[in-house]
Amino acid sequence: MPLLEQSLVDSVIKRALRSGADFVELFVERKRNQSISVEESKVQRVSSGNDLGAGLRIIHQGTVSYVYTEDLSEDGLLKTADLAAQIGRRGGGKFAFGELTGTPKNLQRIEVPPDTVGAEAKIELLLEADQAARAVSGAVKQVAVGYGQSSQEVLVATSEGIHHADSRTRVRLMVHAVAERNGEIQTAMEAPGMQRGFEFFDDTSAAEYARAAAERAVALLDAAPSPAGQMAVIIGNEFGGVLFHEACGHGLEADFVGKGSTVFTGKIGQAVASPIVTAIDDGTMPSRWGTLTVDDEGVPTRRNVLIQDGVLVSYMYDRLRAGQQHHPVTGNGRRQSYQHLPIPRMTNTFIAAGAHTVEDIIAATPRGLYAKKLGAGQVDVTSGDFVFAVTEGYLIEGGRIGRPVRGATIVGNGPRALHKIDMVANDLKLAPGTCGKEGQGVPVSVGQPTIRISELTVGGTGVVPGGAMRQ
């Protein structure tokens, strides 16, 4: 069943155009969510919600106006169109959108819609994960397990005749384990998720992810404080890609480029990374967290190579910035909900796989830090300066993985770090996340293979061993 009948969509756009607007866009959204949490081996919360609404974007001579409503009746939508036309202001300027190209891919196939599965089955899965984590060791003192699902349907129609729909269904598991011994406390987290139905759990074991989180938390109890100083840093695959996403990816979004507030402005065709680095944003990858059939402006998503063999070849655009910067659209216009304007955003962003194995990289590193998993970080998008916590780290000693370390942070500058990547492995993996920007959160994937950065600053509190490392 369509979100709105075509005749009503046409009536709303026609009504808004009576204001003399150059462009009208109607975005309609229906979203259903459910979340369940288990803590201390008991169900703490089962919640669900529904969102339904529509937003109207009107452009008068370059000036953008936006209104939204939760009333999707014919009368409610036409009143909203009247309001949009009334508040729209003529700017006296010109605007141009990037030319629309491409054909939408087929909708994601969902075998078991998650809202057809009862809460009992989901709770059973969470309790199984809870027990699996607790069985790892008596040192595991707390376990929190969560399940989340969302089903989002969108419709985008414009005064140019665009009319596209998309359906996005996502499920996710979250496990947080806390281990304690003699007053020492360590934590670990696993959070797999895909754009699939409940069949995701046919080949994803909640218990295995829970055990992995608990085992890591326990192992960290025996970890030594991390040394500090300049050293080679090997960053693990999967969520390790958050460093590129935060410290470089945002700097390749066209709104930052247009403002000149990123070091990548004006560098198309220039070397911005090591020649072994190729970086991609791909909104078409099957079942990935950030995959879209069309973006939130109705533009078919595509595979956009951002950096090819170290050379910057493209930014990421929404339609407005593509027009302003005379560039083809890239399918990166995204918004959190019908209450928000679209802006340039990443989808599934990653560094491409290289030729080495992880074993090659470790064996070629006399001393350094193996940051197998990264956690939270802070980034200055303008400069690319970053600080990230290492949630699972090991010393590399004599070309071998040494003892685990805790309390490590890596500190550096994203654009400069790109030039220092000297080895790239062949083990590309992606992980789900929520990207925040200008108060809007959207689902994305980050990813990379294991990479080595020849030198970074490592923060820590431990004693520096001999050689290049220093505190």
Tab-separated table of C-alpha atoms in Angstrom:
chain	number	residue	atom	x	y	z
A	1	MET	CA	0.000	0.000	0.000
A	2	PRO	CA	1.567	3.344	-1.049
A	3	LEU	CA	2.225	5.962	1.589
A	4	LEU	CA	0.121	8.437	-0.411
A	5	GLU	CA	-1.998	8.140	-3.539
A	6	GLN	CA	-0.389	9.700	-6.589
A	7	SER	CA	-3.357	12.011	-7.116
A	8	LEU	CA	-2.905	13.481	-3.619
A	9	VAL	CA	0.855	13.868	-4.112
A	10	ASP	CA	0.190	15.768	-7.341
A	11	SER	CA	-2.411	17.991	-5.646
A	12	VAL	CA	-0.047	18.928	-2.810
A	13	ILE	CA	2.816	19.830	-5.144
A	14	LYS	CA	0.493	21.769	-7.436
A	15	ARG	CA	-0.899	23.721	-4.477
A	16	ALA	CA	2.592	24.641	-3.227
A	17	LEU	CA	3.654	25.740	-6.708
A	18	ARG	CA	0.892	28.369	-6.766
A	19	SER	CA	3.224	30.524	-4.684
A	20	GLY	CA	5.463	30.909	-7.703
A	21	ALA	CA	8.101	28.579	-6.296
A	22	ASP	CA	10.810	27.275	-8.600
A	23	PHE	CA	10.889	23.871	-6.937
A	24	VAL	CA	8.728	21.817	-4.572
A	25	GLU	CA	9.673	18.511	-2.943
A	26	LEU	CA	7.380	16.315	-0.843
A	27	PHE	CA	9.040	13.788	1.509
A	28	VAL	CA	6.711	11.308	3.250
A	29	GLU	CA	7.888	8.885	5.932
A	30	ARG	CA	6.400	6.046	7.967
A	31	LYS	CA	8.677	4.429	10.564
A	32	ARG	CA	8.097	1.698	13.120
A	33	ASN	CA	10.624	0.914	15.880
A	34	GLN	CA	10.934	-1.668	18.614
A	35	SER	CA	13.615	-2.060	21.277
A	36	ILE	CA	14.044	-4.622	24.048
A	37	SER	CA	16.643	-4.577	26.805
A	38	VAL	CA	17.778	-7.216	29.297
A	39	GLU	CA	19.886	-6.268	32.312
A	40	GLU	CA	20.841	-8.364	35.314
A	41	SER	CA	19.259	-11.341	33.489
A	42	LYS	CA	15.841	-9.668	33.559
A	43	VAL	CA	13.787	-7.901	30.940
A	44	GLN	CA	14.026	-4.202	31.745
A	45	ARG	CA	12.123	-2.626	28.892
A	46	VAL	CA	10.063	-3.463	25.803
A	47	SER	CA	9.168	-0.360	23.837
A	48	SER	CA	7.867	0.440	20.394
A	49	GLY	CA	6.889	3.518	18.467
A	50	ASN	CA	5.508	4.782	15.193
A	51	ASP	CA	6.333	7.945	13.275
A	52	LEU	CA	4.321	9.209	10.341
A	53	GLY	CA	4.670	12.576	8.679
A	54	ALA	CA	5.586	14.620	5.648
A	55	GLY	CA	7.945	17.513	4.904
A	56	LEU	CA	7.659	20.090	2.116
A	57	ARG	CA	10.743	21.841	0.757
A	58	ILE	CA	10.098	24.905	-1.369
A	59	ILE	CA	12.735	26.934	-3.170
A	60	HIS	CA	12.011	30.502	-4.318
A	61	GLN	CA	14.838	31.993	-6.344
A	62	GLY	CA	17.449	30.236	-4.298
A	63	THR	CA	15.852	30.648	-0.868
A	64	VAL	CA	14.878	27.376	0.833
A	65	SER	CA	11.808	27.051	3.069
A	66	TYR	CA	10.748	23.892	4.898
A	67	VAL	CA	7.612	22.904	6.775
A	68	TYR	CA	6.417	19.542	8.050
A	69	THR	CA	3.253	17.944	9.415
A	70	GLU	CA	2.030	14.772	11.071
A	71	ASP	CA	-1.406	15.181	9.459
A	72	LEU	CA	-1.389	13.171	6.230
A	73	SER	CA	-5.064	13.663	5.445
A	74	GLU	CA	-5.839	15.476	2.206
A	75	ASP	CA	-6.984	18.529	4.115
A	76	GLY	CA	-3.925	18.476	6.381
A	77	LEU	CA	-1.440	18.177	3.521
A	78	LEU	CA	-3.088	20.901	1.438
A	79	LYS	CA	-3.069	23.252	4.442
A	80	THR	CA	0.628	22.474	4.887
A	81	ALA	CA	1.225	23.277	1.216
A	82	ASP	CA	-0.588	26.601	1.688
A	83	LEU	CA	1.553	27.358	4.739
A	84	ALA	CA	4.742	26.493	2.892
A	85	ALA	CA	3.756	28.768	0.027
A	86	GLN	CA	2.893	31.543	2.471
A	87	ILE	CA	6.163	31.501	4.412
A	88	GLY	CA	8.356	30.912	1.370
A	89	ARG	CA	10.517	33.927	0.632
A	90	ARG	CA	11.893	34.980	-2.692
A	91	GLY	CA	15.630	35.326	-2.456
A	92	GLY	CA	16.392	37.211	-5.606
A	93	GLY	CA	19.048	34.680	-6.517
A	94	LYS	CA	19.333	31.643	-8.704
A	95	PHE	CA	19.771	27.992	-7.909
A	96	ALA	CA	20.441	24.847	-9.860
A	97	PHE	CA	20.226	21.233	-8.825
A	98	GLY	CA	22.719	18.620	-9.917
A	99	GLU	CA	21.396	16.651	-12.872
A	100	LEU	CA	19.610	13.445	-11.896
A	101	THR	CA	21.140	10.274	-13.283
A	102	GLY	CA	21.026	6.560	-12.527
A	103	THR	CA	18.353	3.963	-11.948
A	104	PRO	CA	17.261	2.768	-8.488
A	105	LYS	CA	18.360	-0.729	-7.516
A	106	ASN	CA	15.763	-3.290	-6.483
A	107	LEU	CA	14.411	-2.968	-2.959
A	108	GLN	CA	16.179	-4.916	-0.229
A	109	ARG	CA	14.628	-8.381	0.157
A	110	ILE	CA	13.322	-9.014	3.667
A	111	GLU	CA	12.549	-12.686	4.337
A	112	VAL	CA	11.185	-12.373	7.890
A	113	PRO	CA	9.803	-8.902	8.673
A	114	PRO	CA	10.854	-8.320	12.288
A	115	ASP	CA	7.433	-7.022	13.310
A	116	THR	CA	5.991	-10.467	12.465
A	117	VAL	CA	8.168	-12.047	15.183
A	118	GLY	CA	6.776	-11.952	18.703
A	119	ALA	CA	8.581	-10.276	21.573
A	120	GLU	CA	8.939	-13.656	23.321
A	121	ALA	CA	11.321	-14.968	20.652
A	122	LYS	CA	13.456	-11.815	20.865
A	123	ILE	CA	13.578	-11.948	24.659
A	124	GLU	CA	14.614	-15.608	24.528
A	125	LEU	CA	17.488	-14.639	22.237
A	126	LEU	CA	18.628	-11.885	24.604
A	127	LEU	CA	18.444	-14.109	27.684
A	128	GLU	CA	20.510	-16.741	25.879
A	129	ALA	CA	23.132	-14.098	25.117
A	130	ASP	CA	23.063	-12.891	28.725
A	131	GLN	CA	23.757	-16.392	30.037
A	132	ALA	CA	26.487	-17.019	27.462
A	133	ALA	CA	28.345	-13.905	28.607
A	134	ARG	CA	28.006	-14.748	32.293
A	135	ALA	CA	29.262	-18.297	31.711
A	136	VAL	CA	32.627	-16.994	30.467
A	137	SER	CA	34.019	-16.201	33.926
A	138	GLY	CA	33.032	-15.352	37.456
A	139	ALA	CA	34.757	-12.034	36.836
A	140	VAL	CA	31.862	-10.988	34.587
A	141	LYS	CA	29.781	-8.893	36.961
A	142	GLN	CA	27.336	-7.094	34.702
A	143	VAL	CA	25.799	-7.869	31.310
A	144	ALA	CA	23.403	-5.664	29.343
A	145	VAL	CA	21.886	-6.993	26.131
A	146	GLY	CA	19.670	-5.057	23.749
A	147	TYR	CA	17.716	-5.701	20.569
A	148	GLY	CA	16.560	-3.036	18.127
A	149	GLN	CA	14.587	-3.039	14.891
A	150	SER	CA	13.266	-0.355	12.586
A	151	SER	CA	11.183	-0.397	9.416
A	152	GLN	CA	11.200	2.848	7.457
A	153	GLU	CA	9.208	3.560	4.292
A	154	VAL	CA	9.797	6.799	2.397
A	155	LEU	CA	8.332	8.497	-0.649
A	156	VAL	CA	10.023	11.374	-2.470
A	157	ALA	CA	8.128	13.372	-5.106
A	158	THR	CA	9.120	16.663	-6.724
A	159	SER	CA	7.716	19.260	-9.065
A	160	GLU	CA	10.144	17.919	-11.699
A	161	GLY	CA	8.182	14.674	-11.845
A	162	ILE	CA	10.419	12.555	-9.622
A	163	HIS	CA	8.448	9.912	-7.716
A	164	HIS	CA	10.487	7.285	-5.889
A	165	ALA	CA	9.825	5.070	-2.871
A	166	ASP	CA	12.185	3.112	-0.646
A	167	SER	CA	11.812	0.626	2.196
A	168	ARG	CA	14.572	0.141	4.818
A	169	THR	CA	14.408	-2.575	7.478
A	170	ARG	CA	17.206	-2.914	10.027
A	171	VAL	CA	17.840	-5.204	13.016
A	172	ARG	CA	20.635	-4.974	15.551
A	173	LEU	CA	22.003	-6.687	18.660
A	174	MET	CA	23.964	-4.865	21.380
A	175	VAL	CA	25.955	-6.601	24.134
A	176	HIS	CA	27.825	-4.774	26.900
A	177	ALA	CA	29.875	-6.804	29.395
A	178	VAL	CA	31.574	-5.562	32.572
A	179	ALA	CA	34.326	-7.559	34.300
A	180	GLU	CA	35.734	-6.792	37.750
A	181	ARG	CA	38.593	-8.187	39.825
A	182	ASN	CA	40.186	-6.672	42.927
A	183	GLY	CA	38.631	-3.315	42.222
A	184	GLU	CA	39.814	-3.245	38.604
A	185	ILE	CA	36.922	-2.796	36.152
A	186	GLN	CA	37.011	-3.350	32.395
A	187	THR	CA	34.221	-3.257	29.793
A	188	ALA	CA	33.696	-4.509	26.249
A	189	MET	CA	30.936	-4.213	23.674
A	190	GLU	CA	29.706	-5.966	20.534
A	191	ALA	CA	26.967	-4.490	18.337
A	192	PRO	CA	26.355	-6.331	15.038
A	193	GLY	CA	23.539	-5.204	12.756
A	194	MET	CA	22.386	-5.423	9.156
A	195	GLN	CA	19.662	-4.135	6.873
A	196	ARG	CA	17.788	-7.404	6.949
A	197	GLY	CA	14.770	-8.987	8.602
A	198	PHE	CA	14.803	-11.286	11.598
A	199	GLU	CA	16.531	-13.887	9.376
A	200	PHE	CA	19.668	-11.954	10.377
A	201	PHE	CA	19.797	-14.213	13.422
A	202	ASP	CA	19.787	-17.386	11.302
A	203	ASP	CA	23.493	-16.809	10.678
A	204	THR	CA	24.324	-14.426	13.542
A	205	SER	CA	24.678	-16.030	16.956
A	206	ALA	CA	23.763	-13.628	19.743
A	207	ALA	CA	25.440	-15.980	22.220
A	208	GLU	CA	28.742	-15.933	20.310
A	209	TYR	CA	28.823	-12.140	20.227
A	210	ALA	CA	28.019	-12.075	23.948
A	211	ARG	CA	30.847	-14.501	24.719
A	212	ALA	CA	33.242	-12.422	22.644
A	213	ALA	CA	32.375	-9.250	24.577
A	214	ALA	CA	32.714	-11.003	27.931
A	215	GLU	CA	36.021	-12.685	27.016
A	216	ARG	CA	37.489	-9.347	25.945
A	217	ALA	CA	36.393	-7.604	29.135
A	218	VAL	CA	37.978	-10.383	31.226
A	219	ALA	CA	41.187	-10.371	29.176
A	220	LEU	CA	41.567	-6.628	29.733
A	221	LEU	CA	41.763	-7.235	33.493
A	222	ASP	CA	45.223	-8.707	32.914
A	223	ALA	CA	46.315	-6.042	30.425
A	224	ALA	CA	49.215	-3.752	31.264
A	225	PRO	CA	48.914	0.026	31.016
A	226	SER	CA	49.694	1.143	27.499
A	227	PRO	CA	53.016	2.872	26.849
A	228	ALA	CA	52.924	6.312	25.266
A	229	GLY	CA	54.857	7.953	22.468
A	230	GLN	CA	55.361	7.908	18.724
A	231	MET	CA	55.130	4.460	17.180
A	232	ALA	CA	53.743	2.436	14.297
A	233	VAL	CA	50.048	1.693	14.814
A	234	ILE	CA	48.190	-1.191	13.210
A	235	ILE	CA	44.446	-0.494	13.189
A	236	GLY	CA	42.097	-3.464	12.926
A	237	ASN	CA	39.403	-3.899	10.324
A	238	GLU	CA	35.635	-3.397	10.660
A	239	PHE	CA	34.909	-0.577	13.171
A	240	GLY	CA	38.493	0.629	12.790
A	241	GLY	CA	37.056	2.436	9.774
A	242	VAL	CA	35.480	4.938	12.156
A	243	LEU	CA	38.794	6.811	12.111
A	244	PHE	CA	38.555	7.441	8.336
A	245	HIS	CA	34.838	8.211	8.597
A	246	GLU	CA	35.273	10.842	11.283
A	247	ALA	CA	38.690	12.309	10.520
A	248	CYS	CA	38.465	12.329	6.695
A	249	GLY	CA	34.986	11.293	5.486
A	250	HIS	CA	33.166	14.342	6.848
A	251	GLY	CA	35.771	16.548	5.215
A	252	LEU	CA	34.707	15.087	1.852
A	253	GLU	CA	31.033	16.100	2.263
A	254	ALA	CA	30.169	18.885	-0.157
A	255	ASP	CA	28.625	21.293	2.362
A	256	PHE	CA	31.922	21.490	4.273
A	257	VAL	CA	33.771	21.727	0.951
A	258	GLY	CA	31.517	24.573	-0.225
A	259	LYS	CA	32.217	26.542	2.963
A	260	GLY	CA	35.953	25.959	2.601
A	261	SER	CA	35.970	24.483	6.096
A	262	THR	CA	37.848	21.293	5.248
A	263	VAL	CA	41.454	20.696	4.281
A	264	PHE	CA	40.185	18.777	1.223
A	265	THR	CA	38.645	21.884	-0.407
A	266	GLY	CA	40.074	22.516	-3.880
A	267	LYS	CA	42.200	19.361	-3.914
A	268	ILE	CA	40.434	17.320	-6.597
A	269	GLY	CA	43.146	15.681	-8.685
A	270	GLN	CA	45.774	16.070	-5.965
A	271	ALA	CA	47.459	13.390	-3.878
A	272	VAL	CA	45.757	13.379	-0.463
A	273	ALA	CA	46.794	9.915	0.716
A	274	SER	CA	49.352	7.201	0.296
A	275	PRO	CA	49.265	5.664	-3.224
A	276	ILE	CA	48.036	2.378	-1.719
A	277	VAL	CA	44.857	4.013	-0.357
A	278	THR	CA	41.548	3.897	-2.237
A	279	ALA	CA	38.459	5.125	-0.366
A	280	ILE	CA	34.847	4.560	-1.409
A	281	ASP	CA	31.321	5.517	-0.376
A	282	ASP	CA	28.823	2.954	-1.686
A	283	GLY	CA	25.113	3.236	-0.932
A	284	THR	CA	24.239	0.157	-3.004
A	285	MET	CA	25.986	-2.592	-0.992
A	286	PRO	CA	23.467	-5.380	-0.281
A	287	SER	CA	22.087	-5.442	3.274
A	288	ARG	CA	24.547	-2.916	4.695
A	289	TRP	CA	23.477	-0.542	7.458
A	290	GLY	CA	23.774	2.587	5.296
A	291	THR	CA	22.366	1.117	2.072
A	292	LEU	CA	19.546	2.959	0.283
A	293	THR	CA	17.712	2.305	-2.974
A	294	VAL	CA	17.355	6.051	-3.401
A	295	ASP	CA	18.625	8.738	-1.064
A	296	ASP	CA	16.249	11.082	0.759
A	297	GLU	CA	16.038	13.347	-2.302
A	298	GLY	CA	14.998	10.485	-4.606
A	299	VAL	CA	18.455	10.142	-6.190
A	300	PRO	CA	19.520	6.531	-6.930
A	301	THR	CA	22.496	5.631	-4.761
A	302	ARG	CA	25.734	4.491	-6.335
A	303	ARG	CA	29.362	3.503	-5.743
A	304	ASN	CA	31.389	6.715	-5.456
A	305	VAL	CA	35.156	6.435	-5.456
A	306	LEU	CA	36.387	9.308	-3.287
A	307	ILE	CA	40.133	8.637	-3.316
A	308	GLN	CA	41.709	6.493	-6.040
A	309	ASP	CA	45.280	5.287	-5.436
A	310	GLY	CA	45.872	8.238	-3.125
A	311	VAL	CA	44.388	10.898	-5.447
A	312	LEU	CA	41.208	12.783	-4.507
A	313	VAL	CA	38.611	12.214	-7.252
A	314	SER	CA	35.230	13.164	-5.770
A	315	TYR	CA	33.300	14.651	-2.867
A	316	MET	CA	29.848	13.519	-1.653
A	317	TYR	CA	26.903	15.673	-2.765
A	318	ASP	CA	23.262	16.292	-2.144
A	319	ARG	CA	21.327	17.858	-5.038
A	320	LEU	CA	21.668	21.464	-3.880
A	321	ARG	CA	25.450	21.347	-3.394
A	322	ALA	CA	25.896	19.388	-6.630
A	323	GLY	CA	24.183	22.233	-8.459
A	324	GLN	CA	26.163	24.912	-6.649
A	325	GLN	CA	29.468	23.178	-7.359
A	326	HIS	CA	28.602	22.040	-10.916
A	327	HIS	CA	29.035	18.356	-10.154
A	328	PRO	CA	26.873	15.302	-10.925
A	329	VAL	CA	24.745	14.058	-8.038
A	330	THR	CA	26.160	11.180	-5.979
A	331	GLY	CA	23.113	9.954	-4.008
A	332	ASN	CA	24.304	11.324	-0.646
A	333	GLY	CA	21.356	13.606	0.227
A	334	ARG	CA	20.100	12.236	3.550
A	335	ARG	CA	17.921	13.334	6.472
A	336	GLN	CA	17.067	11.890	9.859
A	337	SER	CA	13.310	12.141	9.341
A	338	TYR	CA	10.503	14.089	7.654
A	339	GLN	CA	11.237	16.873	10.163
A	340	HIS	CA	14.649	17.611	8.643
A	341	LEU	CA	16.175	19.079	5.490
A	342	PRO	CA	18.487	16.778	3.500
A	343	ILE	CA	22.234	17.450	3.698
A	344	PRO	CA	25.292	15.621	2.286
A	345	ARG	CA	25.927	12.463	4.332
A	346	MET	CA	27.940	9.276	4.016
A	347	THR	CA	26.286	5.862	3.418
A	348	ASN	CA	28.700	2.878	3.571
A	349	THR	CA	32.195	4.409	3.615
A	350	PHE	CA	35.389	2.384	3.669
A	351	ILE	CA	38.998	2.003	2.617
A	352	ALA	CA	39.332	-0.694	-0.063
A	353	ALA	CA	41.168	-3.961	0.583
A	354	GLY	CA	44.876	-4.203	-0.183
A	355	ALA	CA	47.337	-6.940	-1.010
A	356	HIS	CA	48.824	-7.887	2.381
A	357	THR	CA	47.629	-10.323	5.014
A	358	VAL	CA	47.298	-9.282	8.621
A	359	GLU	CA	50.159	-11.673	9.410
A	360	ASP	CA	52.345	-9.860	6.837
A	361	ILE	CA	51.699	-6.533	8.528
A	362	ILE	CA	52.394	-7.767	12.055
A	363	ALA	CA	55.548	-9.598	10.979
A	364	ALA	CA	56.824	-6.426	9.283
A	365	THR	CA	56.393	-4.325	12.441
A	366	PRO	CA	59.327	-4.531	14.910
A	367	ARG	CA	57.583	-2.407	17.540
A	368	GLY	CA	54.204	-0.753	17.702
A	369	LEU	CA	50.619	-0.882	18.872
A	370	TYR	CA	47.975	-3.210	17.421
A	371	ALA	CA	44.715	-1.309	17.933
A	372	LYS	CA	42.438	-4.233	17.115
A	373	LYS	CA	39.272	-2.405	18.135
A	374	LEU	CA	38.589	1.315	18.450
A	375	GLY	CA	36.001	2.943	20.647
A	376	ALA	CA	34.707	6.471	21.054
A	377	GLY	CA	36.677	9.411	19.733
A	378	GLN	CA	36.746	13.157	19.282
A	379	VAL	CA	37.399	14.804	15.922
A	380	ASP	CA	37.764	18.365	14.664
A	381	VAL	CA	36.080	18.040	11.269
A	382	THR	CA	37.681	21.248	10.022
A	383	SER	CA	41.263	20.163	10.628
A	384	GLY	CA	40.873	16.379	10.857
A	385	ASP	CA	42.618	16.277	14.264
A	386	PHE	CA	41.444	13.203	16.189
A	387	VAL	CA	41.698	11.310	19.461
A	388	PHE	CA	40.310	7.757	19.640
A	389	ALA	CA	40.232	5.283	22.507
A	390	VAL	CA	41.608	1.810	21.840
A	391	THR	CA	39.220	-0.719	23.376
A	392	GLU	CA	41.293	-3.786	22.488
A	393	GLY	CA	45.020	-3.275	22.030
A	394	TYR	CA	48.251	-5.271	22.020
A	395	LEU	CA	51.904	-4.384	21.836
A	396	ILE	CA	53.754	-5.525	18.742
A	397	GLU	CA	57.207	-6.758	19.760
A	398	GLY	CA	59.691	-8.294	17.357
A	399	GLY	CA	57.089	-8.724	14.640
A	400	ARG	CA	54.729	-10.635	16.919
A	401	ILE	CA	51.592	-9.804	18.869
A	402	GLY	CA	52.666	-9.234	22.475
A	403	ARG	CA	50.859	-8.584	25.709
A	404	PRO	CA	47.474	-6.841	25.831
A	405	VAL	CA	47.421	-3.202	26.899
A	406	ARG	CA	44.691	-0.977	28.274
A	407	GLY	CA	44.108	2.737	28.473
A	408	ALA	CA	45.618	3.450	25.055
A	409	THR	CA	44.505	6.338	22.869
A	410	ILE	CA	45.683	7.254	19.394
A	411	VAL	CA	46.142	10.916	18.568
A	412	GLY	CA	46.765	12.437	15.151
A	413	ASN	CA	45.474	14.245	12.109
A	414	GLY	CA	43.343	12.376	9.577
A	415	PRO	CA	44.674	13.898	6.339
A	416	ARG	CA	48.300	13.491	7.490
A	417	ALA	CA	47.633	9.936	8.673
A	418	LEU	CA	46.322	9.053	5.181
A	419	HIS	CA	49.798	9.753	3.794
A	420	LYS	CA	51.400	7.513	6.439
A	421	ILE	CA	49.410	4.371	5.618
A	422	ASP	CA	52.123	2.051	4.357
A	423	MET	CA	50.444	-1.370	4.475
A	424	VAL	CA	46.827	-2.389	3.711
A	425	ALA	CA	45.527	-5.896	4.340
A	426	ASN	CA	42.995	-7.967	2.423
A	427	ASP	CA	40.502	-8.457	5.272
A	428	LEU	CA	37.962	-5.684	4.576
A	429	LYS	CA	34.970	-5.702	6.938
A	430	LEU	CA	32.240	-3.161	7.683
A	431	ALA	CA	30.384	-2.334	10.889
A	432	PRO	CA	27.126	-0.449	11.548
A	433	GLY	CA	26.863	2.873	13.314
A	434	THR	CA	24.855	6.072	13.656
A	435	CYS	CA	26.460	9.206	12.273
A	436	GLY	CA	25.584	12.519	13.887
A	437	LYS	CA	25.793	15.842	12.061
A	438	GLU	CA	23.956	19.128	12.591
A	439	GLY	CA	21.646	17.448	15.081
A	440	GLN	CA	20.649	14.679	12.679
A	441	GLY	CA	21.522	11.006	13.175
A	442	VAL	CA	21.480	8.617	10.205
A	443	PRO	CA	22.504	4.949	9.921
A	444	VAL	CA	25.843	4.364	8.187
A	445	SER	CA	28.493	1.698	7.807
A	446	VAL	CA	32.166	2.318	8.487
A	447	GLY	CA	34.852	-0.075	7.410
A	448	GLN	CA	38.350	-0.876	6.343
A	449	PRO	CA	40.817	-3.745	6.142
A	450	THR	CA	43.590	-3.885	8.718
A	451	ILE	CA	45.992	-1.019	7.972
A	452	ARG	CA	49.338	0.155	9.299
A	453	ILE	CA	50.102	3.819	9.915
A	454	SER	CA	53.863	4.184	10.047
A	455	GLU	CA	53.779	6.631	12.960
A	456	LEU	CA	51.118	7.997	15.301
A	457	THR	CA	51.075	9.407	18.791
A	458	VAL	CA	49.891	6.848	21.331
A	459	GLY	CA	48.646	8.075	24.661
A	460	GLY	CA	48.982	5.810	27.697
A	461	THR	CA	50.272	5.584	31.246
A	462	GLY	CA	52.651	2.645	31.095
A	463	VAL	CA	56.450	2.476	31.061
A	464	VAL	CA	57.951	2.881	27.620
A	465	PRO	CA	60.094	-0.087	26.559
A	466	GLY	CA	63.436	0.519	24.850
A	467	GLY	CA	63.722	1.625	21.270
A	468	ALA	CA	61.592	4.220	19.548
A	469	MET	CA	58.777	4.254	22.066
A	470	ARG	CA	58.800	6.921	24.715
A	471	GLN	CA	56.370	8.150	27.313
